[in-house]
DNA sequence: TAGTGGTCTAGACCACTAA
DNA sequence: TAGTGGTCTAGACCACTAC
């Protein structure tokens, strides 16, 4: 099979990254078939004019992504497909867009409010301290999918209604130079209240999917606390996860 | 602060792993406080009599776990806590046990059945082919929490009712030498049917949390397909996730 | 026994950050 | 400018697997 692999040493892109991208592309388009062996690291390094650690680094990044499996004494094999996208800290906006759904956002409220006890605890601010409160309705094809209520610390990023209606909150945060690091999530279900029924255009007492999430940046500072309710009839969480070895 | 670090070269435990364990323990018990710098890699390597790549490997594993953050030109810092346990392929049994809930299992059915179209597609077998079907009720303190229905390929592992009532399915699979690799999950909500109401002791039409999951081993072979329903009043999914850099 | 990945070393140069 | 992490090399020995 041999496979066309090469690296460009004049490129600013790291060599291991060039290699891992080419291998991933080969797996994606089926040039490297599931179950096939990759050939040993030494030979691969020699063929590309790279050192073994560099080749290992490229392979390791694909192992971490779940695309390859290494077995001592055996070799490196392509996993039998199935793995597409491991769980990410995803934005509903991006998820819907990726599904070709053309998400729309209607900002219901965008104000400063004193933090409730729950919000204060999540964001690590004093109770009653001023925080941003954003309420949004997310729709596709004019139909509501979810009601999103978020609280954010003040002074973190500009939150004008216009930008909130044009894109997702996470994109705004990244654009403002915030490096998202981790999030704590809780997913549950409950019956809708009368108010929620109306907002989401569901019959009385309909089951709702709920999510609460606190997101942290890479300094460990809470940057967002969200309470979301999804129409169970129109949305479910889909994700893939890897077993950490 | 300096910190007591040392490695045992006569141990079969890899040096990078010894170091990462000690660093993790130091973070856990607070000897390394959030936000504090770790000291540069060269100096750390010299102090321990290790090479820099080995020290980097130790640090990298903790970065992957979300405990440390590296910034070029700045240094390596301990993340401001909050990160405890990233999302794993978890078993409800283990989750309940970890929460001190003493889970019990009641096996409702444990039979061989012909695969339905849905099950056949998930497990990659022919429709109508024989597969295991296991129905269980999971309880804590005598109260039902979830109804679990799983399908498995035949010949994979022995599934006696006795063992199923003593522990979780994933533990049985691991004990049978199956290396779990990844899973595809879908989490949603819906109103309970009359049959489910009765099984889970909920009022008519109560909201239920649902999960469907297909689990794969490290060869990419599907090893389990589960359809679970949880009492929303008694259970929610809690997890932490990291942004992949 | 032969071949694989797992670990480890002792250097090197570069890119980025902060003062 | 000084110090940090990011990348890379060319070797070495070991543990495990399959034959």
Short mmCIF file of C-alpha atoms (C1' of nucleotides) in Angstrom, two decimals:
data_model
loop_
_atom_site.label_atom_id
_atom_site.label_comp_id
_atom_site.label_asym_id
_atom_site.label_seq_id
_atom_site.Cartn_x
_atom_site.Cartn_y
_atom_site.Cartn_z
CA UNK A 1 0.00 0.00 0.00
CA UNK A 2 2.96 2.33 0.81
CA UNK A 3 0.94 5.63 1.00
CA UNK A 4 2.17 9.05 -0.03
CA UNK A 5 3.78 10.69 2.98
CA UNK A 6 6.13 13.62 3.01
CA UNK A 7 7.04 16.57 5.17
CA UNK A 8 8.02 20.08 4.29
CA UNK A 9 10.94 21.21 6.42
CA UNK A 10 10.64 24.81 5.30
CA UNK A 11 7.11 25.02 6.65
CA UNK A 12 6.52 26.62 10.04
CA UNK A 13 4.07 23.80 10.81
CA UNK A 14 5.72 21.30 13.19
CA UNK A 15 6.91 18.12 11.49
CA UNK A 16 4.97 15.83 13.84
CA UNK A 17 1.83 17.81 13.10
CA UNK A 18 2.30 17.60 9.34
CA UNK A 19 2.64 13.85 9.67
CA UNK A 20 -0.34 13.39 11.96
CA UNK A 21 -2.50 15.46 9.62
CA UNK A 22 -1.50 13.34 6.65
CA UNK A 23 -2.17 10.13 8.52
CA UNK A 24 -5.53 11.40 9.71
CA UNK A 25 -6.46 12.42 6.19
CA UNK A 26 -5.44 8.98 4.91
CA UNK A 27 -7.66 7.33 7.50
CA UNK A 28 -10.49 9.71 6.72
CA UNK A 29 -10.51 8.99 3.01
CA UNK A 30 -9.92 5.27 3.49
CA UNK A 31 -6.36 4.97 2.17
CA UNK A 32 -5.53 3.50 5.56
CA UNK A 33 -8.19 0.90 6.12
CA UNK A 34 -9.46 -0.07 9.58
CA UNK A 35 -7.44 -2.86 11.11
CA UNK A 36 -4.45 -2.31 8.86
CA UNK A 37 -1.02 -2.01 10.39
CA UNK A 38 0.81 1.27 10.07
CA UNK A 39 4.33 -0.14 9.68
CA UNK A 40 6.83 0.20 12.46
CA UNK A 41 8.01 3.54 13.76
CA UNK A 42 11.69 3.11 12.90
CA UNK A 43 10.98 2.32 9.28
CA UNK A 44 8.49 5.16 9.02
CA UNK A 45 11.01 7.56 10.51
CA UNK A 46 13.68 6.42 8.06
CA UNK A 47 11.34 6.76 5.12
CA UNK A 48 10.44 10.33 6.00
CA UNK A 49 13.85 11.41 7.18
CA UNK A 50 12.54 12.07 10.68
CA UNK A 51 13.70 10.87 14.06
CA UNK A 52 11.73 8.22 15.87
CA UNK A 53 10.50 10.50 18.70
CA UNK A 54 9.02 12.86 16.14
CA UNK A 55 7.17 10.04 14.43
CA UNK A 56 6.00 8.78 17.82
CA UNK A 57 4.65 12.19 18.69
CA UNK A 58 2.58 12.22 15.51
CA UNK A 59 1.25 8.74 16.13
CA UNK A 60 0.54 9.47 19.79
CA UNK A 61 -1.66 12.42 18.92
CA UNK A 62 -3.83 10.14 16.80
CA UNK A 63 -3.91 7.52 19.53
CA UNK A 64 -5.19 10.25 21.86
CA UNK A 65 -7.88 11.07 19.33
CA UNK A 66 -8.92 7.43 19.28
CA UNK A 67 -8.03 6.84 15.63
CA UNK A 68 -5.13 4.47 16.24
CA UNK A 69 -4.34 1.71 18.73
CA UNK A 70 -0.83 0.64 19.65
CA UNK A 71 0.03 -2.83 20.90
CA UNK A 72 3.47 -3.70 22.07
CA UNK A 73 4.93 -6.53 20.07
CA UNK A 74 2.23 -6.18 17.45
CA UNK A 75 2.19 -2.77 15.89
CA UNK A 76 0.00 0.25 15.34
CA UNK A 77 -3.45 -0.35 13.88
CA UNK A 78 -6.20 1.83 12.53
CA UNK A 79 -9.28 1.52 14.73
CA UNK A 80 -12.30 0.01 13.03
CA UNK A 81 -13.93 3.35 12.27
CA UNK A 82 -16.89 4.38 14.46
CA UNK A 83 -14.85 7.09 16.16
CA UNK A 84 -15.68 10.39 14.61
CA UNK A 85 -15.75 13.19 17.10
CA UNK A 86 -15.06 12.80 20.79
CA UNK A 87 -16.98 14.94 23.21
CA UNK A 88 -16.02 18.58 23.09
CA UNK A 89 -17.11 21.56 25.04
CA UNK A 90 -19.70 22.30 22.43
CA UNK A 91 -21.87 25.23 21.77
CA UNK A 92 -25.47 24.62 20.80
CA UNK A 93 -25.03 27.20 18.08
CA UNK A 94 -22.11 25.31 16.55
CA UNK A 95 -23.85 21.97 16.93
CA UNK A 96 -26.90 23.16 15.06
CA UNK A 97 -24.83 24.86 12.41
CA UNK A 98 -22.76 21.70 11.90
CA UNK A 99 -26.02 19.80 11.42
CA UNK A 100 -26.96 22.25 8.68
CA UNK A 101 -29.80 23.71 10.73
CA UNK A 102 -29.11 27.46 10.36
CA UNK A 103 -29.60 28.46 14.01
CA UNK A 104 -31.25 31.76 14.90
CA UNK A 105 -31.03 33.54 18.22
CA UNK A 106 -33.61 35.82 19.81
CA UNK A 107 -32.26 37.78 22.74
CA UNK A 108 -35.02 38.04 25.35
CA UNK A 109 -33.01 39.92 27.95
CA UNK A 110 -29.50 41.34 28.26
CA UNK A 111 -29.09 43.15 31.54
CA UNK A 112 -27.06 43.57 34.70
CA UNK A 113 -28.58 41.94 37.77
CA UNK A 114 -27.45 41.22 41.34
CA UNK A 115 -26.15 37.65 41.61
CA UNK A 116 -28.44 35.11 43.25
CA UNK A 117 -26.91 32.71 45.73
CA UNK A 118 -26.67 30.00 43.07
CA UNK A 119 -25.08 32.27 40.48
CA UNK A 120 -22.72 33.79 43.02
CA UNK A 121 -21.50 30.35 44.08
CA UNK A 122 -21.00 29.23 40.48
CA UNK A 123 -19.14 32.35 39.37
CA UNK A 124 -17.22 32.85 42.59
CA UNK A 125 -18.52 36.35 43.23
CA UNK A 126 -20.31 37.81 46.22
CA UNK A 127 -24.04 37.33 46.51
CA UNK A 128 -25.81 40.44 45.27
CA UNK A 129 -22.77 41.54 43.24
CA UNK A 130 -23.60 42.74 39.76
CA UNK A 131 -23.36 40.18 36.94
CA UNK A 132 -24.46 39.99 33.32
CA UNK A 133 -27.64 38.08 32.64
CA UNK A 134 -28.44 36.99 29.11
CA UNK A 135 -31.64 35.19 28.17
CA UNK A 136 -31.90 33.80 24.68
CA UNK A 137 -34.23 31.67 22.64
CA UNK A 138 -32.56 29.46 20.06
CA UNK A 139 -34.59 28.53 17.00
CA UNK A 140 -34.19 26.65 13.75
CA UNK A 141 -36.54 27.21 10.83
CA UNK A 142 -38.44 29.63 13.06
CA UNK A 143 -39.18 26.98 15.67
CA UNK A 144 -37.79 27.17 19.21
CA UNK A 145 -35.30 24.48 20.22
CA UNK A 146 -33.99 25.76 23.52
CA UNK A 147 -34.18 28.49 26.10
CA UNK A 148 -30.75 29.60 27.28
CA UNK A 149 -30.14 31.63 30.41
CA UNK A 150 -26.53 32.61 31.10
CA UNK A 151 -24.78 34.60 33.77
CA UNK A 152 -21.30 36.06 33.31
CA UNK A 153 -18.94 38.15 35.40
CA UNK A 154 -18.88 41.81 34.43
CA UNK A 155 -15.92 43.31 32.60
CA UNK A 156 -15.05 40.08 30.84
CA UNK A 157 -16.25 40.88 27.37
CA UNK A 158 -18.63 43.28 25.62
CA UNK A 159 -22.07 41.70 25.29
CA UNK A 160 -24.13 43.63 22.85
CA UNK A 161 -27.42 42.17 21.74
CA UNK A 162 -26.48 42.54 18.11
CA UNK A 163 -23.47 40.25 18.39
CA UNK A 164 -25.37 37.77 20.54
CA UNK A 165 -27.97 37.41 17.81
CA UNK A 166 -25.33 36.85 15.15
CA UNK A 167 -23.38 34.02 16.71
CA UNK A 168 -22.90 31.80 19.78
CA UNK A 169 -21.64 32.88 23.19
CA UNK A 170 -18.56 30.67 23.06
CA UNK A 171 -17.42 32.19 19.80
CA UNK A 172 -17.73 35.64 21.33
CA UNK A 173 -15.69 34.54 24.32
CA UNK A 174 -12.94 33.03 22.20
CA UNK A 175 -12.92 36.13 20.02
CA UNK A 176 -12.42 38.19 23.18
CA UNK A 177 -9.22 36.25 23.91
CA UNK A 178 -10.65 33.97 26.58
CA UNK A 179 -9.10 30.49 26.55
CA UNK A 180 -11.75 28.01 27.60
CA UNK A 181 -10.29 25.16 29.60
CA UNK A 182 -12.96 23.02 31.23
CA UNK A 183 -16.60 22.88 32.19
CA UNK A 184 -18.70 21.18 34.81
CA UNK A 185 -22.03 20.00 33.47
CA UNK A 186 -25.19 18.47 34.80
CA UNK A 187 -27.79 17.04 32.43
CA UNK A 188 -31.26 16.10 33.64
CA UNK A 189 -34.92 16.18 32.75
CA UNK A 190 -38.12 17.62 34.21
CA UNK A 191 -41.62 18.62 33.25
CA UNK A 192 -42.01 22.09 31.83
CA UNK A 193 -43.62 24.86 33.86
CA UNK A 194 -46.46 26.88 32.33
CA UNK A 195 -44.05 29.70 31.50
CA UNK A 196 -41.65 27.35 29.77
CA UNK A 197 -44.43 25.66 27.83
CA UNK A 198 -45.32 28.97 26.30
CA UNK A 199 -41.73 30.01 25.60
CA UNK A 200 -40.86 26.76 23.85
CA UNK A 201 -44.25 26.14 22.24
CA UNK A 202 -44.74 22.79 23.94
CA UNK A 203 -47.94 21.33 25.45
CA UNK A 204 -48.43 21.69 29.20
CA UNK A 205 -46.14 19.55 31.33
CA UNK A 206 -44.02 18.39 28.39
CA UNK A 207 -40.72 16.73 29.27
CA UNK A 208 -37.71 19.03 28.95
CA UNK A 209 -34.04 18.23 28.78
CA UNK A 210 -32.08 20.48 31.12
CA UNK A 211 -28.42 21.38 31.34
CA UNK A 212 -26.53 23.45 33.85
CA UNK A 213 -22.97 24.32 33.07
CA UNK A 214 -20.15 26.31 34.60
CA UNK A 215 -17.24 27.03 32.28
CA UNK A 216 -13.70 27.89 33.37
CA UNK A 217 -10.83 29.52 31.53
CA UNK A 218 -7.26 28.28 31.73
CA UNK A 219 -6.56 30.17 34.93
CA UNK A 220 -9.42 28.30 36.57
CA UNK A 221 -11.62 31.37 36.75
CA UNK A 222 -15.35 30.78 36.14
CA UNK A 223 -16.35 32.69 33.03
CA UNK A 224 -19.92 31.55 32.51
CA UNK A 225 -22.80 29.85 34.26
CA UNK A 226 -25.65 28.61 32.09
CA UNK A 227 -29.05 27.08 32.78
CA UNK A 228 -30.50 25.71 29.61
CA UNK A 229 -33.75 23.93 28.79
CA UNK A 230 -34.20 22.03 25.55
CA UNK A 231 -37.35 20.76 23.91
CA UNK A 232 -36.94 17.02 24.31
CA UNK A 233 -39.00 16.47 21.19
CA UNK A 234 -36.48 18.40 19.10
CA UNK A 235 -33.11 17.92 20.73
CA UNK A 236 -30.86 15.36 22.36
CA UNK A 237 -27.18 15.33 23.27
CA UNK A 238 -25.09 13.18 20.95
CA UNK A 239 -21.49 12.51 21.78
CA UNK A 240 -18.69 10.07 21.56
CA UNK A 241 -16.29 9.44 24.37
CA UNK A 242 -13.02 7.65 24.73
CA UNK A 243 -11.84 5.46 27.54
CA UNK A 244 -8.70 6.97 28.95
CA UNK A 245 -6.06 4.25 29.06
CA UNK B 1 8.61 25.80 48.76
CA UNK B 2 10.98 23.27 47.03
CA UNK B 3 8.76 20.14 47.50
CA UNK B 4 9.99 16.62 48.13
CA UNK B 5 10.45 14.91 44.81
CA UNK B 6 12.46 11.80 44.11
CA UNK B 7 12.46 8.82 41.79
CA UNK B 8 13.40 5.22 42.38
CA UNK B 9 15.42 3.93 39.46
CA UNK B 10 15.21 0.33 40.67
CA UNK B 11 11.42 0.41 40.47
CA UNK B 12 9.71 -1.10 37.43
CA UNK B 13 7.39 1.91 37.42
CA UNK B 14 8.41 4.31 34.63
CA UNK B 15 10.28 7.36 35.84
CA UNK B 16 7.93 9.83 34.16
CA UNK B 17 5.01 8.08 35.85
CA UNK B 18 6.60 8.19 39.28
CA UNK B 19 7.11 11.92 38.81
CA UNK B 20 3.61 12.63 37.52
CA UNK B 21 2.11 10.70 40.43
CA UNK B 22 4.12 12.71 42.94
CA UNK B 23 3.16 15.98 41.31
CA UNK B 24 -0.49 14.97 41.21
CA UNK B 25 -0.39 13.98 44.88
CA UNK B 26 1.22 17.31 45.74
CA UNK B 27 -1.55 19.15 43.91
CA UNK B 28 -4.19 16.99 45.53
CA UNK B 29 -3.02 17.66 49.07
CA UNK B 30 -2.35 21.33 48.41
CA UNK B 31 1.46 21.35 48.57
CA UNK B 32 1.35 22.79 45.10
CA UNK B 33 -1.17 25.60 45.32
CA UNK B 34 -3.33 26.69 42.38
CA UNK B 35 -1.66 29.33 40.27
CA UNK B 36 1.82 28.52 41.55
CA UNK B 37 4.63 27.99 39.06
CA UNK B 38 6.21 24.58 38.84
CA UNK B 39 9.77 25.70 38.14
CA UNK B 40 11.28 25.24 34.74
CA UNK B 41 11.76 21.84 33.17
CA UNK B 42 15.54 21.98 32.88
CA UNK B 43 16.03 22.78 36.53
CA UNK B 44 13.52 20.12 37.56
CA UNK B 45 15.28 17.55 35.40
CA UNK B 46 18.65 18.44 36.92
CA UNK B 47 17.31 18.27 40.44
CA UNK B 48 15.90 14.77 39.90
CA UNK B 49 18.72 13.47 37.75
CA UNK B 50 16.35 12.96 34.82
CA UNK B 51 16.51 14.11 31.25
CA UNK B 52 14.29 16.91 30.09
CA UNK B 53 12.10 14.77 27.79
CA UNK B 54 11.28 12.50 30.71
CA UNK B 55 10.25 15.43 32.86
CA UNK B 56 8.22 16.82 29.98
CA UNK B 57 6.40 13.52 29.60
CA UNK B 58 5.41 13.61 33.26
CA UNK B 59 4.20 17.19 33.01
CA UNK B 60 2.38 16.55 29.75
CA UNK B 61 0.32 13.76 31.28
CA UNK B 62 -0.93 16.18 33.94
CA UNK B 63 -1.65 18.83 31.32
CA UNK B 64 -3.76 16.23 29.52
CA UNK B 65 -5.62 15.60 32.75
CA UNK B 66 -6.32 19.30 33.06
CA UNK B 67 -4.33 19.77 36.26
CA UNK B 68 -1.56 21.91 34.79
CA UNK B 69 -1.35 24.63 32.17
CA UNK B 70 1.79 25.44 30.21
CA UNK B 71 2.48 28.86 28.72
CA UNK B 72 5.46 29.49 26.55
CA UNK B 73 7.68 32.18 27.98
CA UNK B 74 5.89 32.01 31.31
CA UNK B 75 6.05 28.57 32.86
CA UNK B 76 3.91 25.72 34.06
CA UNK B 77 1.11 26.56 36.50
CA UNK B 78 -1.26 24.58 38.62
CA UNK B 79 -4.83 25.14 37.44
CA UNK B 80 -7.10 26.88 39.94
CA UNK B 81 -8.69 23.66 41.14
CA UNK B 82 -12.27 22.93 39.95
CA UNK B 83 -11.04 20.08 37.78
CA UNK B 84 -11.67 16.84 39.55
CA UNK B 85 -12.73 14.09 37.21
CA UNK B 86 -13.10 14.45 33.48
CA UNK B 87 -15.84 12.53 31.76
CA UNK B 88 -15.20 8.82 31.64
CA UNK B 89 -17.07 5.97 30.11
CA UNK B 90 -18.89 5.44 33.34
CA UNK B 91 -21.05 2.70 34.63
CA UNK B 92 -24.16 3.62 36.56
CA UNK B 93 -23.21 0.98 39.09
CA UNK B 94 -19.82 2.57 39.71
CA UNK B 95 -21.28 6.06 39.78
CA UNK B 96 -23.80 5.13 42.44
CA UNK B 97 -21.21 3.23 44.43
CA UNK B 98 -18.81 6.17 44.31
CA UNK B 99 -21.61 8.36 45.64
CA UNK B 100 -21.98 5.98 48.57
CA UNK B 101 -25.39 4.80 47.41
CA UNK B 102 -24.97 1.00 47.63
CA UNK B 103 -26.55 0.10 44.28
CA UNK B 104 -28.68 -3.03 43.93
CA UNK B 105 -29.56 -4.79 40.71
CA UNK B 106 -32.67 -6.80 39.93
CA UNK B 107 -32.37 -8.84 36.77
CA UNK B 108 -35.77 -8.83 35.04
CA UNK B 109 -34.73 -10.84 32.01
CA UNK B 110 -31.60 -12.58 30.75
CA UNK B 111 -32.29 -14.37 27.49
CA UNK B 112 -31.30 -14.93 23.91
CA UNK B 113 -33.45 -13.13 21.36
CA UNK B 114 -33.30 -12.46 17.62
CA UNK B 115 -31.82 -9.03 16.94
CA UNK B 116 -34.25 -6.30 15.97
CA UNK B 117 -33.28 -3.99 13.13
CA UNK B 118 -32.07 -1.35 15.59
CA UNK B 119 -30.03 -3.79 17.66
CA UNK B 120 -28.60 -5.47 14.57
CA UNK B 121 -27.44 -2.15 13.17
CA UNK B 122 -25.85 -1.11 16.47
CA UNK B 123 -24.04 -4.40 17.06
CA UNK B 124 -23.14 -5.02 13.44
CA UNK B 125 -24.88 -8.40 13.22
CA UNK B 126 -27.56 -9.63 10.88
CA UNK B 127 -31.17 -8.84 11.63
CA UNK B 128 -32.76 -11.79 13.37
CA UNK B 129 -29.40 -13.18 14.47
CA UNK B 130 -29.32 -14.34 18.06
CA UNK B 131 -28.07 -11.86 20.67
CA UNK B 132 -28.09 -11.61 24.45
CA UNK B 133 -30.77 -9.43 25.98
CA UNK B 134 -30.43 -8.32 29.58
CA UNK B 135 -33.09 -6.26 31.35
CA UNK B 136 -32.23 -4.90 34.76
CA UNK B 137 -33.69 -2.58 37.33
CA UNK B 138 -31.18 -0.54 39.31
CA UNK B 139 -32.17 0.51 42.81
CA UNK B 140 -30.70 2.33 45.77
CA UNK B 141 -32.19 1.95 49.24
CA UNK B 142 -34.83 -0.28 47.68
CA UNK B 143 -36.05 2.44 45.35
CA UNK B 144 -35.74 2.18 41.57
CA UNK B 145 -33.39 4.63 39.87
CA UNK B 146 -33.18 3.30 36.35
CA UNK B 147 -34.34 0.62 33.96
CA UNK B 148 -31.49 -0.78 31.88
CA UNK B 149 -31.96 -2.82 28.74
CA UNK B 150 -28.78 -4.11 27.07
CA UNK B 151 -28.04 -6.21 24.04
CA UNK B 152 -24.72 -7.99 23.53
CA UNK B 153 -23.24 -10.25 20.87
CA UNK B 154 -23.24 -13.91 21.85
CA UNK B 155 -20.04 -15.68 22.78
CA UNK B 156 -18.42 -12.57 24.18
CA UNK B 157 -18.65 -13.29 27.87
CA UNK B 158 -20.64 -15.48 30.24
CA UNK B 159 -23.69 -13.62 31.50
CA UNK B 160 -25.18 -15.40 34.46
CA UNK B 161 -27.84 -13.64 36.43
CA UNK B 162 -25.95 -14.15 39.65
CA UNK B 163 -22.96 -12.14 38.51
CA UNK B 164 -25.17 -9.46 36.95
CA UNK B 165 -26.86 -8.92 40.29
CA UNK B 166 -23.53 -8.64 42.11
CA UNK B 167 -21.85 -5.97 40.01
CA UNK B 168 -22.07 -3.78 36.91
CA UNK B 169 -21.90 -4.91 33.30
CA UNK B 170 -18.72 -2.98 32.53
CA UNK B 171 -16.86 -4.65 35.36
CA UNK B 172 -17.89 -8.04 34.01
CA UNK B 173 -16.68 -7.07 30.57
CA UNK B 174 -13.33 -5.84 31.80
CA UNK B 175 -12.95 -8.96 33.92
CA UNK B 176 -13.56 -11.02 30.77
CA UNK B 177 -10.54 -9.37 29.14
CA UNK B 178 -12.46 -6.93 26.96
CA UNK B 179 -10.65 -3.62 26.50
CA UNK B 180 -13.25 -0.89 26.22
CA UNK B 181 -12.18 1.84 23.84
CA UNK B 182 -15.00 4.23 23.01
CA UNK B 183 -18.75 4.70 23.13
CA UNK B 184 -21.33 6.62 21.18
CA UNK B 185 -24.04 8.08 23.39
CA UNK B 186 -27.29 9.90 22.97
CA UNK B 187 -28.98 11.53 25.95
CA UNK B 188 -32.53 12.79 25.75
CA UNK B 189 -35.81 13.04 27.62
CA UNK B 190 -39.38 11.93 27.13
CA UNK B 191 -42.56 11.22 29.03
CA UNK B 192 -42.87 7.78 30.56
CA UNK B 193 -45.21 5.20 29.08
CA UNK B 194 -47.68 3.41 31.37
CA UNK B 195 -45.41 0.37 31.54
CA UNK B 196 -42.39 2.49 32.50
CA UNK B 197 -44.36 4.39 35.11
CA UNK B 198 -45.08 1.17 36.86
CA UNK B 199 -41.56 -0.20 36.58
CA UNK B 200 -39.93 2.93 37.96
CA UNK B 201 -42.66 3.83 40.43
CA UNK B 202 -43.31 7.23 38.90
CA UNK B 203 -46.65 8.98 38.32
CA UNK B 204 -48.21 8.72 34.86
CA UNK B 205 -46.42 10.70 32.15
CA UNK B 206 -43.48 11.60 34.38
CA UNK B 207 -40.41 12.98 32.58
CA UNK B 208 -37.68 10.40 32.09
CA UNK B 209 -34.04 10.86 31.22
CA UNK B 210 -33.02 8.47 28.45
CA UNK B 211 -29.67 7.26 27.24
CA UNK B 212 -28.75 5.06 24.32
CA UNK B 213 -25.20 3.86 24.09
CA UNK B 214 -23.12 1.64 21.84
CA UNK B 215 -19.75 0.62 23.28
CA UNK B 216 -16.75 -0.51 21.24
CA UNK B 217 -13.62 -2.42 22.20
CA UNK B 218 -10.17 -1.50 20.98
CA UNK B 219 -10.58 -3.41 17.73
CA UNK B 220 -13.61 -1.27 16.94
CA UNK B 221 -16.04 -4.14 17.44
CA UNK B 222 -19.37 -3.22 19.07
CA UNK B 223 -19.61 -5.08 22.37
CA UNK B 224 -22.78 -3.63 23.87
CA UNK B 225 -25.87 -1.64 22.96
CA UNK B 226 -27.87 -0.20 25.81
CA UNK B 227 -31.18 1.64 26.09
CA UNK B 228 -31.56 3.11 29.54
CA UNK B 229 -34.27 5.16 31.20
CA UNK B 230 -33.63 7.06 34.41
CA UNK B 231 -36.06 8.58 36.85
CA UNK B 232 -35.43 12.28 36.29
CA UNK B 233 -36.49 12.96 39.87
CA UNK B 234 -33.68 10.80 41.19
CA UNK B 235 -30.87 10.97 38.69
CA UNK B 236 -28.93 13.35 36.45
CA UNK B 237 -25.67 13.07 34.56
CA UNK B 238 -22.83 14.98 36.16
CA UNK B 239 -19.56 15.34 34.37
CA UNK B 240 -16.59 17.52 33.74
CA UNK B 241 -15.05 17.99 30.37
CA UNK B 242 -11.86 19.49 29.06
CA UNK B 243 -11.36 21.62 26.01
CA UNK B 244 -8.94 19.85 23.77
CA UNK B 245 -6.19 22.30 22.84
"C1'" DT C 1 13.97 -15.66 18.06
"C1'" DA C 2 12.66 -11.62 15.61
"C1'" DG C 3 10.03 -7.63 15.64
"C1'" DT C 4 7.22 -4.39 17.90
"C1'" DG C 5 6.22 -0.45 20.94
"C1'" DG C 6 7.74 1.68 25.78
"C1'" DT C 7 11.11 4.21 27.98
"C1'" DC C 8 15.15 7.13 28.44
"C1'" DT C 9 19.27 10.13 27.49
"C1'" DA C 10 22.04 14.49 26.40
"C1'" DG C 11 22.28 17.40 23.82
"C1'" DA C 12 20.38 21.36 20.11
"C1'" DC C 13 17.84 25.42 18.17
"C1'" DC C 14 13.64 28.17 17.96
"C1'" DA C 15 9.35 31.06 19.37
"C1'" DC C 16 7.23 33.39 22.63
"C1'" DT C 17 6.70 36.29 27.00
"C1'" DA C 18 7.93 39.57 30.24
"C1'" DA C 19 10.81 43.03 32.20
"C1'" DT D 1 17.53 40.67 27.13
"C1'" DA D 2 16.78 36.62 29.87
"C1'" DG D 3 13.98 32.82 30.68
"C1'" DT D 4 10.38 29.83 29.40
"C1'" DG D 5 8.17 26.04 26.87
"C1'" DG D 6 7.98 23.88 21.80
"C1'" DT D 7 10.30 21.13 18.68
"C1'" DC D 8 13.78 17.92 17.06
"C1'" DT D 9 17.79 14.61 16.74
"C1'" DA D 10 20.40 10.04 16.99
"C1'" DG D 11 21.17 7.07 19.41
"C1'" DA D 12 20.21 3.24 23.57
"C1'" DC D 13 18.10 -0.65 26.24
"C1'" DC D 14 13.95 -3.09 27.77
"C1'" DA D 15 9.25 -5.62 27.80
"C1'" DC D 16 6.03 -7.75 25.36
"C1'" DT D 17 3.99 -10.54 21.39
"C1'" DA D 18 3.94 -13.86 17.93
"C1'" DC D 19 6.04 -17.57 15.64
#
